[in-house]
Coordinates of C-alpha atoms in Angstrom, one line a residue:
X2 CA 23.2 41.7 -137.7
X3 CA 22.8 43.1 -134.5
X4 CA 22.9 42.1 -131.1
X5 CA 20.9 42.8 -127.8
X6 CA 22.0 42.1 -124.5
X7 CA 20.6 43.5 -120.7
X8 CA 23.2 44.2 -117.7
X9 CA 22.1 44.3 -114.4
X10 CA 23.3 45.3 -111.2
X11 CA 27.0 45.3 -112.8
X12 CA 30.2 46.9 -111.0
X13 CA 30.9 50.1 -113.1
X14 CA 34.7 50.0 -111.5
X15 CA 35.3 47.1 -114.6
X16 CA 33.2 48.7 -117.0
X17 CA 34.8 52.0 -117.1
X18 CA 38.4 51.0 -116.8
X19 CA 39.4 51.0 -120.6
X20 CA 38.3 54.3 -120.6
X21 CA 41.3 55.8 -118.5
X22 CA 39.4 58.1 -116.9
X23 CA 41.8 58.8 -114.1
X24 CA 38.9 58.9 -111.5
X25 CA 37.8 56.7 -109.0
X26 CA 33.9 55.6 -109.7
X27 CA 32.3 52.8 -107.8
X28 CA 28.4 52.1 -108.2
X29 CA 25.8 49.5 -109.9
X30 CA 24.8 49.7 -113.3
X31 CA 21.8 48.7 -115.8
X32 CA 22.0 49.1 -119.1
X33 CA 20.8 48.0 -122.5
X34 CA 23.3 47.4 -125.5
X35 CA 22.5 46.5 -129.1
X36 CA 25.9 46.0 -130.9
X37 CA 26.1 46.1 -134.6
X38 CA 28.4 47.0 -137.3
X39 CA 31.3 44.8 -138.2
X40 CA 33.5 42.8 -135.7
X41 CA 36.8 45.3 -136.1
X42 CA 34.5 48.2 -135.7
X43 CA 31.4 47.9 -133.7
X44 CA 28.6 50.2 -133.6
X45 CA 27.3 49.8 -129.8
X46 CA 24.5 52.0 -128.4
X47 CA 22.2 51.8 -125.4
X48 CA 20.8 53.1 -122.4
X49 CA 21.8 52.8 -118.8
X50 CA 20.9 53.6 -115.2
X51 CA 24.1 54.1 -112.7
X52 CA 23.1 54.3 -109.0
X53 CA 24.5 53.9 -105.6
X54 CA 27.6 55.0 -106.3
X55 CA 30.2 57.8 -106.2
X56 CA 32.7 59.6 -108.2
X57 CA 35.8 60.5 -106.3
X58 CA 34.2 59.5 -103.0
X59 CA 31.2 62.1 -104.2
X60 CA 28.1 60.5 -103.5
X61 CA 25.6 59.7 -106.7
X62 CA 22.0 59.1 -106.2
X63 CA 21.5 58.2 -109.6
X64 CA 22.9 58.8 -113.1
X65 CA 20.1 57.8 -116.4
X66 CA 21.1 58.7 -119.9
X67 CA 21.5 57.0 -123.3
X68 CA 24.8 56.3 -125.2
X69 CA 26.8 55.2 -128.1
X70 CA 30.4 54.0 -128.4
X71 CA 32.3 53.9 -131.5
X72 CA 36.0 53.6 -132.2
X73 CA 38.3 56.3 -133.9
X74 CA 41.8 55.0 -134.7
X75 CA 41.5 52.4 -132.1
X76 CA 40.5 54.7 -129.5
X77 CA 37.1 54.7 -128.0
X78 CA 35.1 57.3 -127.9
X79 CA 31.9 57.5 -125.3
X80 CA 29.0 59.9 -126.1
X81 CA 26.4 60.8 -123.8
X82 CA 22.7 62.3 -124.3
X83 CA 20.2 63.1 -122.4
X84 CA 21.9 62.2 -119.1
X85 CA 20.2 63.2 -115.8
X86 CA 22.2 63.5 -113.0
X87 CA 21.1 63.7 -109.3
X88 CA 23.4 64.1 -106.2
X89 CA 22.3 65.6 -102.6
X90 CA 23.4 68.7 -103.4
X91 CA 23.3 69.1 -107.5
X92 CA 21.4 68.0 -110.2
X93 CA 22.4 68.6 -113.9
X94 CA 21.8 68.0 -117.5
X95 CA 24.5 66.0 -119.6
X96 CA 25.6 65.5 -123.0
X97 CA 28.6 65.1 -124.9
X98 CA 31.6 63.2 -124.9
X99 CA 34.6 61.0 -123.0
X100 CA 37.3 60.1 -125.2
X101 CA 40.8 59.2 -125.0
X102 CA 41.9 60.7 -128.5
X103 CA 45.3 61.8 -128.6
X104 CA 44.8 65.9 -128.9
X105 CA 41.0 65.9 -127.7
X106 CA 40.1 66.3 -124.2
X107 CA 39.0 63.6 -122.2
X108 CA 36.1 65.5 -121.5
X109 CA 33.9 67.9 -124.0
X110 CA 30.0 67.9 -122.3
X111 CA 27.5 70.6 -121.9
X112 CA 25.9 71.0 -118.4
X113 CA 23.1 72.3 -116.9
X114 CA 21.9 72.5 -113.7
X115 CA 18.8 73.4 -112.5
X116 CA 19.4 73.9 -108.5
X117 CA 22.8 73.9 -107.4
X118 CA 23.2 74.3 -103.3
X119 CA 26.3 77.0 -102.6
X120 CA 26.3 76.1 -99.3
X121 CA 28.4 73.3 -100.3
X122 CA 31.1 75.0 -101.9
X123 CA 31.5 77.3 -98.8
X124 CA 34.7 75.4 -97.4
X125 CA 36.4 77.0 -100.7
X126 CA 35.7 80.2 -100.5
X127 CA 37.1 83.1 -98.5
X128 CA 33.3 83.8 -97.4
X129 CA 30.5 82.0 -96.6
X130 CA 28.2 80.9 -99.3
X131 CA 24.6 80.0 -98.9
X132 CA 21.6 80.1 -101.4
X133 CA 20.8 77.9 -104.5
X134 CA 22.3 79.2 -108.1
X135 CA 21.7 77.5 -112.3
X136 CA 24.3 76.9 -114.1
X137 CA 24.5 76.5 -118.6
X138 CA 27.9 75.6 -119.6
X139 CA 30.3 73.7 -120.7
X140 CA 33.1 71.8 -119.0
X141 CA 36.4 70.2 -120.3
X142 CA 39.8 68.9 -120.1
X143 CA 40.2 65.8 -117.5
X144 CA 40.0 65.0 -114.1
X145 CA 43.5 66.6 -112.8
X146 CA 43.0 69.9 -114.6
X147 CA 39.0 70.9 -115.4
X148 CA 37.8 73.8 -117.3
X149 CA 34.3 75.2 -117.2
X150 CA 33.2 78.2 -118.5
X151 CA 29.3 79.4 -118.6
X152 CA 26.7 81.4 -117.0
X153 CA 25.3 80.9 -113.3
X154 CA 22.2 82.5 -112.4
X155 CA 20.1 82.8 -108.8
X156 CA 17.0 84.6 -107.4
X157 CA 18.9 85.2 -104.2
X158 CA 22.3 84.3 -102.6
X159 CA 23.8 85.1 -99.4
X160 CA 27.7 86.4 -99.5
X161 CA 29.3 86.7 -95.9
X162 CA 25.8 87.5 -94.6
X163 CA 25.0 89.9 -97.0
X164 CA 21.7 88.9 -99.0
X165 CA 21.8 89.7 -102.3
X166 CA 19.2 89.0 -105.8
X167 CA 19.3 88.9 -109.4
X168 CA 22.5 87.7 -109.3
X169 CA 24.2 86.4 -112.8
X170 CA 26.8 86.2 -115.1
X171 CA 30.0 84.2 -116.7
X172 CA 31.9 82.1 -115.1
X173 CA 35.2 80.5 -115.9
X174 CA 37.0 78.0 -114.0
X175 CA 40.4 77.2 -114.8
X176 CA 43.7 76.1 -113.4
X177 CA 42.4 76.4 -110.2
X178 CA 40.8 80.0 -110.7
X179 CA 37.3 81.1 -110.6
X180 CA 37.0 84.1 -112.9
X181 CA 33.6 86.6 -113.0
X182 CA 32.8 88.2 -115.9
X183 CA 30.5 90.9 -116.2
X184 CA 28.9 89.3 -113.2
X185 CA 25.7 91.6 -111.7
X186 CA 23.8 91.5 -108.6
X187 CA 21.5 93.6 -106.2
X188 CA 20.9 94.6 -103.2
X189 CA 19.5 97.7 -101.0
X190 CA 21.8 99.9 -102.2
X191 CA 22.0 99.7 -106.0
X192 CA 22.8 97.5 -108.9
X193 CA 26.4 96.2 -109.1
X194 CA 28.9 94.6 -111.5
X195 CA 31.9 92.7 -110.5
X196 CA 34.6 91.5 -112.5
X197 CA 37.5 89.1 -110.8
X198 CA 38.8 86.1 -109.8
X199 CA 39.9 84.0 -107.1
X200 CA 42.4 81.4 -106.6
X201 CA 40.9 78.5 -105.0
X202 CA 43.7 76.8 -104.1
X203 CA 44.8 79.9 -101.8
X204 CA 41.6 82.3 -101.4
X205 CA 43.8 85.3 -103.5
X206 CA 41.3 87.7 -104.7
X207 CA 42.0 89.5 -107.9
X208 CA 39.9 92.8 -109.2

């Protein structure tokens, strides 16, 4: 047997609480739900449209995707899929999963954006940042201590005024540190390559 129900306009805040997600979301939510499976293990799938909202005071235009839940040793476990996500400043791709599995990170989801505005991360860096970047990835762990680790590209990025193109490479974010591997650019001069990190809690350069 299955059943079908339709949510609208509902406060996220209530619907994401058994999660433990150890973030603060606010918003309105839509979604779809056909439930099935047996009563002491339910099979519940869906679709849903989040919008007007904001994670950790970060505004969200919108947020559209599709989902299932299921439940692993009494444990739910979220999975996203074809999630589109669209804030002022960034717009990604999203699938994967939230779960609160004892040994699994909260997070495990593959992202990528298609135009990401550096401008906005300029207040944490040691030099101004303007241009738009892509990022492929993957990001995990939890709120209090994220991990991401991909490849960023761009046309053409400004670094402390100096304009530079072709600009690419991995990327690892981590305990607070942004690491560049292999990470290649131009300019008028020649063809670079830049290995090193920086401590974004500080601005310490390393490499």
């Amino acid at each position: 047997a299955k059943i079908q129900l339709h949510i609208k306009d509902a406060r996220v805040e209530d619907l994401v609480r058994p999660l433990n997600l150890g973030v603060k979301v606010t918003g309105n939510l839509d979604k779809d739900i056909v439930i099935s499976g047996k009563l002491r293990n339910p099979h519940v799938e869906g679709k849903f449209h989040f919008y007007e909202g904001s994670v950790n005071d970060m505004f969200l235009q919108k947020v559209d995707g599709s989902y299932n839940v299921e439940s692993v040793n009494g444990k739910l476990v979220f999975m996203v899929k074809d999630v589109h996500v669209e804030t002022p400043w960034i717009n990604m791709e999203v699938s994967g999963t939230v779960s609160d599995l004892k040994n699994v990170p909260l997070f495990d989801l593959q992202l990528k954006t298609n135009d990401v505005m550096l401008d906005d991360f300029t207040d944490r860096m040691p030099y101004p940042l303007t241009g738009h970047a892509r990022f492929d990835g993957r990001f995990t762990g939890n709120v209090n201590n994220p991990v991401f680790e991909g490849i960023m590209t761009s046309e053409a990025i400004t670094i402390n005024g100096t304009a530079v193109k072709e600009a690419g490479g991995k990327v690892l974010f981590k305990n607070n540190i942004l690491t560049l591997s292999n990470f290649g650019f131009k300019d008028n001069d020649g063809s670079f390559n830049l290995n090193g990190s920086l401590n974004i809690g500080n601005n310490a350069l390393d490499g």
